[in-house]
Amino acid sequence: MIHALGAIFSLIVPAAVHAGTTAVSESTSTLDNLQAAFDGESNANARYLAFAQKADEEGYGEVASLFRAAAKAEEIHAHNHAAVIEKMGGVPALKLEPTEVKTTRENLKVAIEGQKYERDIMYPEFIQTAKRQNASAAVRTFTLALKVEAVHAVLYQDALDNLETRTSERHTYYVCPDCGNTLEELNIMKCLICGHPKSGFIGVD
Ligand SMILES: [Fe+2]
Ligand SMILES: [Fe+2]
């Protein structure tokens, strides 16, 4: 996982760093929005990996697995956004922010807020702009990410609501390699978000 993200970071041009999630209302360009989304997904990947480590330390192994699976999904979103940025002639750029790690209960609340922001505000605005600008590849990558963030919000909320009953054992989640869809069980024939066959799903624990 870390090695794969390293491939993203090798694309970084620090001088071209774009503001992160604060840029939503000001952004008028789909390329700018792709950069903001790439930055946001990459930071979410790093944040969830840090939250996973804390969950392990606190004996919440099952929740740690969820954070790692979601981190994998965010990595996939970042890769997908980066590919569209390059297709549009840009260079993917990001600024990794330091992660504030609290208790697992607090970390879950932070994760839920982040996913809701992307699901309800950031991606809907980016999709609208991309549609106006006929940027179909951007519409697709934003839409897939939005749908997966909605799944993550549910999984995180469930973990928070039932934290006391979550075990210390790891749990294998399954992540779609194309869209990042994140499943507790591999009980489907193909991805319900993007159609990828179940055989390609990545087990993450
Ligand atoms: Fe994401
Ligand atoms: Fe998928």
Coordinates of C-alpha atoms and ligand atoms in Angstrom, one line a residue:
M1 CA 0.0 0.0 0.0
I2 CA 2.7 2.4 1.0
H3 CA 4.8 1.5 -2.0
A4 CA 1.9 2.1 -4.3
L5 CA 1.3 5.5 -2.8
G6 CA 5.0 6.2 -3.3
A7 CA 4.3 6.0 -7.0
I8 CA 1.9 8.8 -6.6
F9 CA 4.3 10.9 -4.6
S10 CA 6.9 10.5 -7.3
L11 CA 4.7 12.6 -9.4
I12 CA 4.7 15.5 -7.0
V13 CA 5.9 18.9 -8.0
P14 CA 6.0 20.9 -4.8
A15 CA 6.0 24.3 -6.5
A16 CA 2.6 23.5 -8.0
V17 CA 0.9 22.7 -4.7
H18 CA -2.7 23.5 -4.8
A19 CA -4.9 24.4 -1.8
G20 CA -6.8 21.5 -0.5
T21 CA -10.5 21.2 0.5
T22 CA -10.8 25.0 1.2
A23 CA -10.7 25.7 -2.5
V24 CA -14.2 24.3 -3.3
S25 CA -16.2 27.5 -3.6
E26 CA -13.5 29.4 -5.4
S27 CA -12.6 26.8 -8.0
T28 CA -13.9 27.3 -11.4
S29 CA -11.5 25.0 -13.3
T30 CA -12.0 21.2 -13.5
L31 CA -8.2 20.8 -13.5
D32 CA -8.0 22.8 -10.3
N33 CA -10.7 20.7 -8.8
L34 CA -8.9 17.5 -9.8
Q35 CA -5.8 18.8 -8.1
A36 CA -7.8 19.6 -4.9
A37 CA -9.4 16.1 -5.0
F38 CA -6.0 14.4 -5.6
D39 CA -4.6 16.4 -2.7
G40 CA -7.6 15.5 -0.5
E41 CA -7.5 11.8 -1.3
S42 CA -3.8 11.5 -0.8
N43 CA -4.1 13.2 2.6
A44 CA -7.0 11.0 3.6
N45 CA -4.9 8.0 2.7
A46 CA -2.1 9.1 5.1
R47 CA -4.6 10.1 7.8
Y48 CA -6.4 6.7 7.8
L49 CA -3.2 4.8 7.9
A50 CA -2.2 6.8 11.0
F51 CA -5.7 6.2 12.5
A52 CA -5.3 2.5 11.8
Q53 CA -2.0 2.4 13.8
K54 CA -3.8 4.1 16.7
A55 CA -6.7 1.7 16.5
D56 CA -4.3 -1.2 16.7
E57 CA -2.6 0.4 19.8
E58 CA -6.0 0.7 21.5
G59 CA -6.9 -2.9 20.7
Y60 CA -9.5 -2.1 18.0
G61 CA -8.0 -4.4 15.4
E62 CA -11.3 -4.7 13.5
V63 CA -11.5 -0.9 13.2
A64 CA -7.8 -0.7 12.3
S65 CA -8.6 -3.0 9.3
L66 CA -11.4 -0.7 8.2
F67 CA -9.1 2.3 8.3
R68 CA -6.5 0.4 6.2
A69 CA -9.2 -0.7 3.7
A70 CA -10.5 2.9 3.4
A71 CA -6.9 4.1 3.0
K72 CA -6.5 1.7 0.1
A73 CA -9.7 3.1 -1.5
E74 CA -8.4 6.7 -1.1
E75 CA -5.2 5.7 -2.7
I76 CA -7.2 4.3 -5.7
H77 CA -9.1 7.6 -5.9
A78 CA -5.9 9.5 -5.9
H79 CA -4.5 7.4 -8.7
N80 CA -7.7 7.8 -10.7
H81 CA -7.7 11.6 -10.3
A82 CA -4.0 11.7 -11.2
A83 CA -4.6 9.9 -14.4
V84 CA -7.2 12.4 -15.5
I85 CA -5.0 15.3 -14.4
E86 CA -2.2 14.0 -16.7
K87 CA -4.7 13.4 -19.5
M88 CA -5.7 17.0 -19.3
G89 CA -2.0 18.1 -19.5
G90 CA -1.5 18.8 -15.8
V91 CA 1.0 17.4 -13.2
P92 CA -0.5 15.9 -10.0
A93 CA 0.6 17.9 -7.0
L94 CA -0.2 17.7 -3.3
K95 CA 0.9 19.0 0.1
L96 CA 0.8 16.3 2.7
E97 CA -0.5 17.8 5.9
P98 CA 0.5 16.5 9.4
T99 CA -2.2 14.2 10.8
E100 CA -3.6 14.9 14.2
V101 CA -4.2 11.5 15.9
K102 CA -6.6 11.3 18.8
T103 CA -8.5 8.4 20.3
T104 CA -10.1 5.9 17.9
R105 CA -13.5 7.2 18.9
E106 CA -12.4 10.8 18.0
N107 CA -10.6 9.6 14.9
L108 CA -13.8 7.9 13.6
K109 CA -15.7 11.2 14.1
V110 CA -13.1 13.1 12.1
A111 CA -13.2 10.4 9.4
I112 CA -17.0 10.6 9.2
E113 CA -16.9 14.4 8.8
G114 CA -14.3 14.1 6.1
Q115 CA -16.3 11.6 4.1
K116 CA -19.5 13.5 4.5
Y117 CA -17.9 16.7 3.3
E118 CA -16.6 14.9 0.2
R119 CA -19.9 13.2 -0.4
D120 CA -22.3 16.1 0.2
I121 CA -20.3 19.2 -0.7
M122 CA -16.9 18.7 -2.5
Y123 CA -17.7 16.1 -5.1
P124 CA -21.2 17.3 -6.0
E125 CA -19.7 20.8 -6.8
F126 CA -16.8 19.3 -8.7
I127 CA -19.2 17.1 -10.7
Q128 CA -21.4 20.0 -11.6
T129 CA -18.5 22.1 -12.8
A130 CA -17.0 19.2 -14.8
K131 CA -20.3 18.6 -16.5
R132 CA -20.6 22.3 -17.4
Q133 CA -17.1 22.0 -18.9
N134 CA -17.8 18.8 -20.7
A135 CA -14.9 17.0 -18.9
S136 CA -16.4 13.5 -19.0
A137 CA -13.3 11.7 -17.6
A138 CA -13.4 14.1 -14.6
V139 CA -17.1 13.6 -14.1
R140 CA -16.5 9.8 -14.0
T141 CA -13.6 9.8 -11.5
F142 CA -15.4 12.3 -9.2
T143 CA -18.7 10.3 -9.4
L144 CA -17.0 7.0 -8.5
A145 CA -15.2 8.6 -5.6
L146 CA -18.4 10.2 -4.3
K147 CA -20.2 6.9 -4.3
V148 CA -17.4 5.2 -2.4
E149 CA -17.1 8.0 0.2
A150 CA -20.8 7.4 0.8
V151 CA -20.0 3.7 1.6
H152 CA -17.1 4.8 3.8
A153 CA -19.3 7.2 5.8
V154 CA -21.7 4.3 6.5
L155 CA -18.9 1.9 7.5
Y156 CA -17.3 4.5 9.8
Q157 CA -20.6 5.5 11.4
D158 CA -21.4 1.8 12.1
A159 CA -18.0 1.3 13.6
L160 CA -18.5 4.4 15.8
D161 CA -22.0 3.4 16.9
N162 CA -20.8 -0.1 17.8
L163 CA -17.2 0.6 18.9
E164 CA -17.6 -1.3 22.2
T165 CA -18.6 -4.5 20.4
R166 CA -15.8 -4.4 17.8
T167 CA -13.2 -7.1 18.3
S168 CA -9.5 -6.8 18.6
E169 CA -9.1 -9.2 15.7
R170 CA -8.3 -8.0 12.2
H171 CA -11.1 -8.3 9.6
T172 CA -10.5 -8.7 5.9
Y173 CA -12.3 -6.0 3.8
Y174 CA -12.4 -6.2 0.1
V175 CA -11.6 -3.1 -2.0
C176 CA -12.5 -2.7 -5.7
P177 CA -9.3 -2.0 -7.7
D178 CA -11.1 0.4 -10.1
C179 CA -13.3 2.5 -7.9
G180 CA -12.2 1.7 -4.3
N181 CA -15.7 0.4 -3.3
T182 CA -15.1 -1.1 0.2
L183 CA -17.0 -4.3 1.3
E184 CA -17.2 -6.1 4.6
E185 CA -17.8 -9.4 2.8
L186 CA -17.1 -10.4 -0.8
N187 CA -20.7 -11.4 -1.4
I188 CA -21.2 -9.9 -4.8
M189 CA -20.5 -11.0 -8.4
K190 CA -19.3 -7.6 -9.5
C191 CA -18.8 -4.2 -8.1
L192 CA -22.1 -2.5 -7.6
I193 CA -20.5 0.9 -8.2
C194 CA -18.3 0.3 -11.3
G195 CA -19.0 -3.2 -12.5
H196 CA -15.5 -4.6 -11.9
P197 CA -15.7 -8.4 -11.4
K198 CA -15.3 -9.7 -7.9
S199 CA -12.3 -11.7 -8.7
G200 CA -10.1 -8.6 -8.9
F201 CA -11.1 -7.3 -5.5
I202 CA -8.2 -6.6 -3.1
G203 CA -8.3 -8.1 0.4
V204 CA -7.1 -5.7 3.0
D205 CA -6.9 -6.5 6.8
Ligands
FE1 FE -11.8 8.8 -1.6
FE2 FE -15.8 -0.7 -8.3

